[in-house]
Amino acid sequence: MEELESQEVISETPAEDIFIAPSIYNDAILGGPSYTHHTPIPSTIRDDLSKECVLGVDEAGRGPVLGPMVYGLLYLPIEQHKTLLAEKHHFDDSKVLTPAVRSNLMQTLCTPGTELFETCGWATRVMSARNISAGMLKPIGTYNLNAQAMDATIDLIKEVFAKGINIKEIYIDTIGKPDVYQKKLERIFPITKITVAEKADSLYPCVSAASVCAKVTRDAALEVCHQAYRASESFPNEPNAAAQAWGTGYPNAKTKMWLEQHMDPLFGWGNECRMSWATAKDMLEAKGNGVKVDWPDPNADDHMKRMTDFYITASAEDVNEELEDELAMWYGKPVAQSVF
């Protein structure tokens, strides 16, 4: 993945005090699996499931070598789409908003009694670095990032429909060519109006709000990933925050320096690292950095060896002697002749 421009890196930097949303599952983030979080149906919609709603989807963290990629989804009644999100709360592309504003908006969205809480439902899919890399590094049938992202989007939308929400319009920030992506979604959701567009997070308020959900969740997930290093005795001088340690997680100078200082020569890094990224692979494969491992060639003539072929063999004489000793002791030690 290419590095961000300097101004983009600044906009991606997390807030000093990150709001920990309910979409943060510490055990899952540290353990490595991907997971999905859905909020309960908001009261405004729950009281009348026939109410027509609009839904937006966007992602955060597509390019970083560190941390998860997070897909965010948000839905609300169509009649409140622009008035509530854009005019009243000024949602915009999360990269345009300051870290503090993003965090405050997310906190309001999660606070019972607020209009955002009672009107908007949202969800996130946290795609772990481990699972992203496992898919991309498959020896056969590579599961590339675009395919993973598309599947995450489709699954999130299907899960909202399964709740009985009357989604009439869907807006999505594109993956690849918008027309190709849109046609695929139209085949899956044929009775829903679907718009896939570049910069949708700047054009449609529901996508802007989804991008905030995704970005704030990713920022908090990065802090959780960093906990393992802060708690480790191996790194006594580790900073107290991920932003101070590895920055945004994008492959810039600060992140590369952190990777170099924390690389295990055999295992590389923990579940926070996307091993499929060139930044990580090049660092591990550089001369003198990593331990070289030679895996058996599955196409070689000897690939059908039995497990016993790897055992250390003994001579026939040693085996017979050991067997005799074992049988002699089977029923206990022999009684001394003097007893009789």
XYZ file of C-alpha atoms in Angstrom:
340
model
C 0.000 0.000 0.000
C 1.259 3.452 -0.812
C 1.960 5.989 1.888
C -0.467 8.815 2.546
C 0.348 12.391 1.787
C 1.422 14.374 4.860
C -1.870 16.261 5.218
C -3.801 12.986 5.047
C -1.608 11.475 7.744
C -2.361 14.427 10.020
C -6.102 13.989 9.503
C -5.796 10.272 10.267
C -4.047 10.852 13.606
C -6.275 9.726 16.518
C -7.503 12.064 19.219
C -5.515 12.108 22.465
C -8.606 10.990 24.379
C -10.308 8.416 22.170
C -13.914 7.553 22.884
C -14.206 3.809 23.500
C -17.375 2.849 21.664
C -19.357 -0.331 22.384
C -17.933 -1.685 19.125
C -14.612 -2.326 20.901
C -14.205 -5.965 21.976
C -10.841 -6.132 23.725
C -10.467 -9.927 23.748
C -11.231 -10.256 20.053
C -8.904 -7.414 19.072
C -6.005 -8.867 21.077
C -6.817 -12.447 20.077
C -6.891 -11.800 16.344
C -10.335 -12.795 14.995
C -12.574 -10.455 13.012
C -15.962 -9.618 14.509
C -19.174 -7.644 13.965
C -21.037 -5.269 16.283
C -24.642 -4.092 15.818
C -26.493 -1.601 17.982
C -30.095 -2.295 18.992
C -32.736 -0.906 16.644
C -33.257 2.755 17.661
C -36.600 3.582 19.246
C -37.711 5.878 16.402
C -37.532 2.934 13.994
C -38.399 0.131 16.432
C -41.779 1.724 17.146
C -42.651 1.615 13.432
C -40.663 -0.912 11.380
C -42.507 0.149 8.232
C -40.702 3.513 8.369
C -38.563 3.967 5.248
C -34.850 4.254 6.008
C -31.620 5.203 4.299
C -28.340 3.363 4.908
C -24.711 4.334 4.341
C -21.479 2.315 4.391
C -17.834 3.385 4.536
C -14.501 2.055 5.759
C -11.468 3.190 7.723
C -7.959 1.792 7.677
C -7.661 0.277 4.224
C -4.003 1.184 3.742
C -2.245 0.779 7.138
C 0.203 -2.009 7.870
C -0.923 -1.955 11.513
C -4.378 -2.457 12.964
C -7.710 -3.631 11.577
C -9.687 -2.375 8.630
C -13.107 -1.347 9.910
C -16.337 -1.110 7.931
C -18.990 1.160 9.370
C -22.699 1.201 8.574
C -25.376 3.652 9.708
C -29.123 3.842 9.001
C -31.934 6.226 9.961
C -35.335 7.402 8.643
C -35.069 8.987 5.200
C -36.846 12.180 6.231
C -34.139 12.912 8.817
C -31.189 12.013 6.623
C -29.920 15.482 5.813
C -31.562 17.550 8.534
C -30.254 15.502 11.456
C -26.861 14.387 10.182
C -25.671 17.218 7.950
C -27.542 20.337 9.073
C -27.787 19.742 12.808
C -24.686 17.668 13.649
C -22.457 18.519 10.670
C -21.274 15.004 9.842
C -18.711 14.940 7.052
C -16.002 12.672 5.694
C -14.130 11.495 8.796
C -10.801 12.582 7.259
C -12.094 16.164 7.053
C -13.244 16.252 10.672
C -10.709 16.705 13.443
C -10.027 13.704 15.704
C -11.759 15.441 18.622
C -14.887 16.212 16.575
C -15.067 12.606 15.340
C -14.802 11.308 18.878
C -17.470 13.714 20.178
C -19.902 12.790 17.402
C -19.430 9.103 18.130
C -19.968 9.646 21.828
C -23.218 11.523 21.138
C -24.328 8.716 18.841
C -23.777 6.253 21.709
C -25.401 8.308 24.486
C -28.971 7.282 25.427
C -31.476 10.128 25.299
C -29.764 12.029 22.489
C -31.556 12.466 19.179
C -28.785 10.630 17.352
C -29.042 7.641 19.694
C -32.831 7.418 19.420
C -32.861 7.854 15.628
C -29.763 6.125 14.204
C -28.731 2.489 14.180
C -25.166 1.577 13.319
C -22.832 -1.385 12.972
C -19.161 -2.127 12.418
C -17.205 -5.008 11.003
C -13.693 -5.124 12.454
C -11.554 -6.978 9.910
C -8.468 -8.024 11.835
C -4.963 -7.671 10.454
C -4.484 -11.404 11.019
C -7.506 -12.403 8.944
C -6.746 -9.891 6.191
C -3.235 -11.328 5.843
C -4.407 -14.942 6.026
C -6.742 -14.316 3.102
C -4.188 -12.473 1.014
C -1.401 -15.008 1.662
C -3.410 -18.137 0.854
C -1.265 -20.347 -1.394
C -4.287 -21.242 -3.547
C -7.312 -19.044 -4.245
C -6.013 -15.749 -2.857
C -8.708 -13.767 -1.028
C -7.710 -10.223 -1.936
C -8.585 -7.110 0.045
C -11.256 -5.908 -2.378
C -13.090 -9.220 -2.137
C -12.838 -9.226 1.651
C -14.119 -5.656 1.820
C -17.025 -6.364 -0.515
C -18.063 -9.426 1.469
C -17.932 -7.445 4.717
C -20.166 -4.749 3.206
C -22.706 -7.222 1.861
C -22.849 -9.127 5.150
C -23.436 -5.952 7.166
C -26.301 -4.875 4.913
C -27.891 -8.338 4.961
C -27.777 -8.348 8.764
C -29.674 -5.041 8.886
C -32.332 -6.369 6.512
C -32.596 -9.472 8.721
C -33.636 -7.216 11.620
C -36.709 -6.169 9.629
C -35.496 -2.629 8.879
C -37.210 -1.131 5.831
C -34.152 0.059 3.915
C -35.170 1.914 0.749
C -31.900 3.614 -0.213
C -28.257 2.539 0.173
C -25.207 4.741 -0.389
C -21.686 3.303 -0.421
C -18.191 4.660 -0.915
C -16.805 2.651 -3.820
C -14.347 -0.209 -3.955
C -12.749 -0.146 -7.397
C -15.032 0.808 -10.274
C -18.351 2.192 -8.957
C -20.527 0.832 -11.778
C -19.228 -2.732 -11.417
C -19.671 -2.689 -7.645
C -23.137 -1.134 -7.910
C -24.375 -3.739 -10.405
C -23.262 -6.541 -8.102
C -25.106 -5.012 -5.147
C -28.223 -4.441 -7.257
C -28.329 -8.153 -8.049
C -28.170 -8.961 -4.336
C -30.621 -6.247 -3.186
C -32.891 -5.825 -6.254
C -35.720 -3.823 -4.659
C -33.487 -1.213 -3.012
C -32.160 1.945 -4.628
C -28.360 1.667 -4.520
C -25.786 4.350 -5.217
C -22.076 3.544 -5.247
C -19.863 6.569 -5.763
C -16.375 7.894 -5.270
C -16.112 10.288 -2.329
C -19.558 9.175 -1.147
C -18.450 10.039 2.404
C -18.425 13.682 1.324
C -21.646 13.550 -0.691
C -24.120 11.604 1.448
C -24.554 12.315 5.184
C -25.332 8.681 6.090
C -22.003 7.619 4.548
C -20.251 10.435 6.414
C -21.740 9.175 9.682
C -20.749 5.588 8.815
C -17.194 6.751 8.184
C -17.093 8.320 11.663
C -18.264 5.043 13.227
C -15.561 3.168 11.337
C -12.758 5.648 12.066
C -13.406 6.061 15.799
C -13.697 2.278 16.187
C -10.379 1.768 14.384
C -8.640 4.433 16.494
C -9.761 2.737 19.690
C -8.837 -0.694 18.320
C -5.292 0.552 17.679
C -5.008 1.521 21.340
C -6.145 -1.945 22.391
C -3.587 -3.545 20.053
C -0.884 -1.439 21.651
C -1.770 -2.652 25.165
C 0.230 -5.840 24.673
C 3.408 -3.836 24.122
C 2.789 -1.415 26.966
C 2.329 -4.363 29.326
C 5.397 -6.266 28.090
C 8.601 -6.267 30.134
C 10.500 -6.553 26.856
C 9.644 -2.937 26.002
C 10.062 -0.902 29.220
C 10.232 2.406 27.355
C 7.113 1.855 25.265
C 4.983 5.057 25.009
C 1.614 5.138 26.755
C -0.394 5.578 23.549
C -0.371 3.968 20.122
C -0.327 7.383 18.448
C 2.967 8.153 20.188
C 4.422 4.733 19.400
C 3.510 3.859 15.820
C 1.434 6.883 14.815
C -1.415 6.126 12.415
C -0.268 2.640 11.461
C 0.243 3.718 7.845
C 3.651 2.726 6.436
C 5.363 6.054 7.068
C 8.738 6.686 8.745
C 7.377 6.534 12.312
C 5.526 3.286 11.770
C 8.513 1.679 10.012
C 10.804 2.656 12.867
C 8.426 1.058 15.373
C 8.257 -2.110 13.288
C 12.041 -2.355 13.120
C 12.402 -1.911 16.874
C 9.711 -4.472 17.756
C 10.287 -7.219 15.207
C 10.727 -10.779 16.397
C 13.163 -12.502 13.980
C 10.958 -15.621 13.718
C 7.350 -14.498 14.248
C 7.610 -10.870 13.137
C 4.884 -9.077 15.073
C 1.594 -9.790 16.789
C -2.008 -9.784 15.611
C -1.839 -6.044 15.018
C 0.343 -6.420 11.918
C -0.719 -7.185 8.343
C 2.020 -9.613 7.341
C 0.812 -9.493 3.741
C 1.832 -5.826 3.382
C 5.092 -5.195 1.503
C 6.374 -3.082 4.406
C 6.255 -6.076 6.767
C 7.333 -8.708 4.238
C 10.340 -6.699 3.049
C 11.452 -6.080 6.614
C 11.250 -9.765 7.524
C 12.961 -10.909 4.355
C 15.775 -8.341 4.486
C 19.226 -9.907 4.895
C 20.004 -10.592 8.534
C 16.613 -9.500 9.880
C 14.479 -12.597 9.973
C 14.989 -16.325 10.468
C 14.864 -18.226 7.190
C 12.473 -21.186 7.256
C 12.555 -23.867 4.545
C 9.152 -25.485 4.178
C 8.856 -28.909 2.486
C 7.911 -28.725 -1.175
C 4.501 -30.437 -1.521
C 5.449 -31.389 -5.095
C 8.702 -33.054 -4.130
C 9.088 -36.853 -4.343
C 9.511 -37.227 -0.592
C 6.445 -35.212 0.422
C 4.574 -38.433 1.292
C 6.891 -39.381 4.146
C 5.340 -41.059 7.145
C 5.497 -39.499 10.585
C 7.733 -42.359 11.751
C 10.309 -41.398 9.132
C 11.176 -38.403 11.308
C 11.785 -40.501 14.456
C 15.308 -41.270 15.646
C 15.922 -44.942 14.937
C 17.834 -47.354 17.161
C 19.678 -50.543 16.280
C 17.893 -53.917 16.466
C 20.134 -54.957 19.357
C 19.179 -51.835 21.362
C 15.501 -52.385 20.660
C 15.586 -56.043 21.767
C 17.476 -55.207 24.926
C 15.038 -52.404 25.798
C 12.061 -54.702 25.118
C 13.450 -57.419 27.394
C 13.980 -54.908 30.194
C 10.469 -53.558 29.778
C 8.865 -57.039 29.866
C 10.938 -58.067 32.849
C 9.642 -55.102 34.833
C 6.037 -55.382 33.586
C 4.779 -57.156 36.731
C 7.052 -55.356 39.139
C 10.602 -55.876 40.312
C 11.816 -59.485 40.771
C 11.881 -60.733 44.366
C 15.314 -61.511 45.739
C 16.183 -65.257 45.983
C 17.035 -64.892 49.674
C 13.382 -64.375 50.530
C 12.705 -68.048 49.795
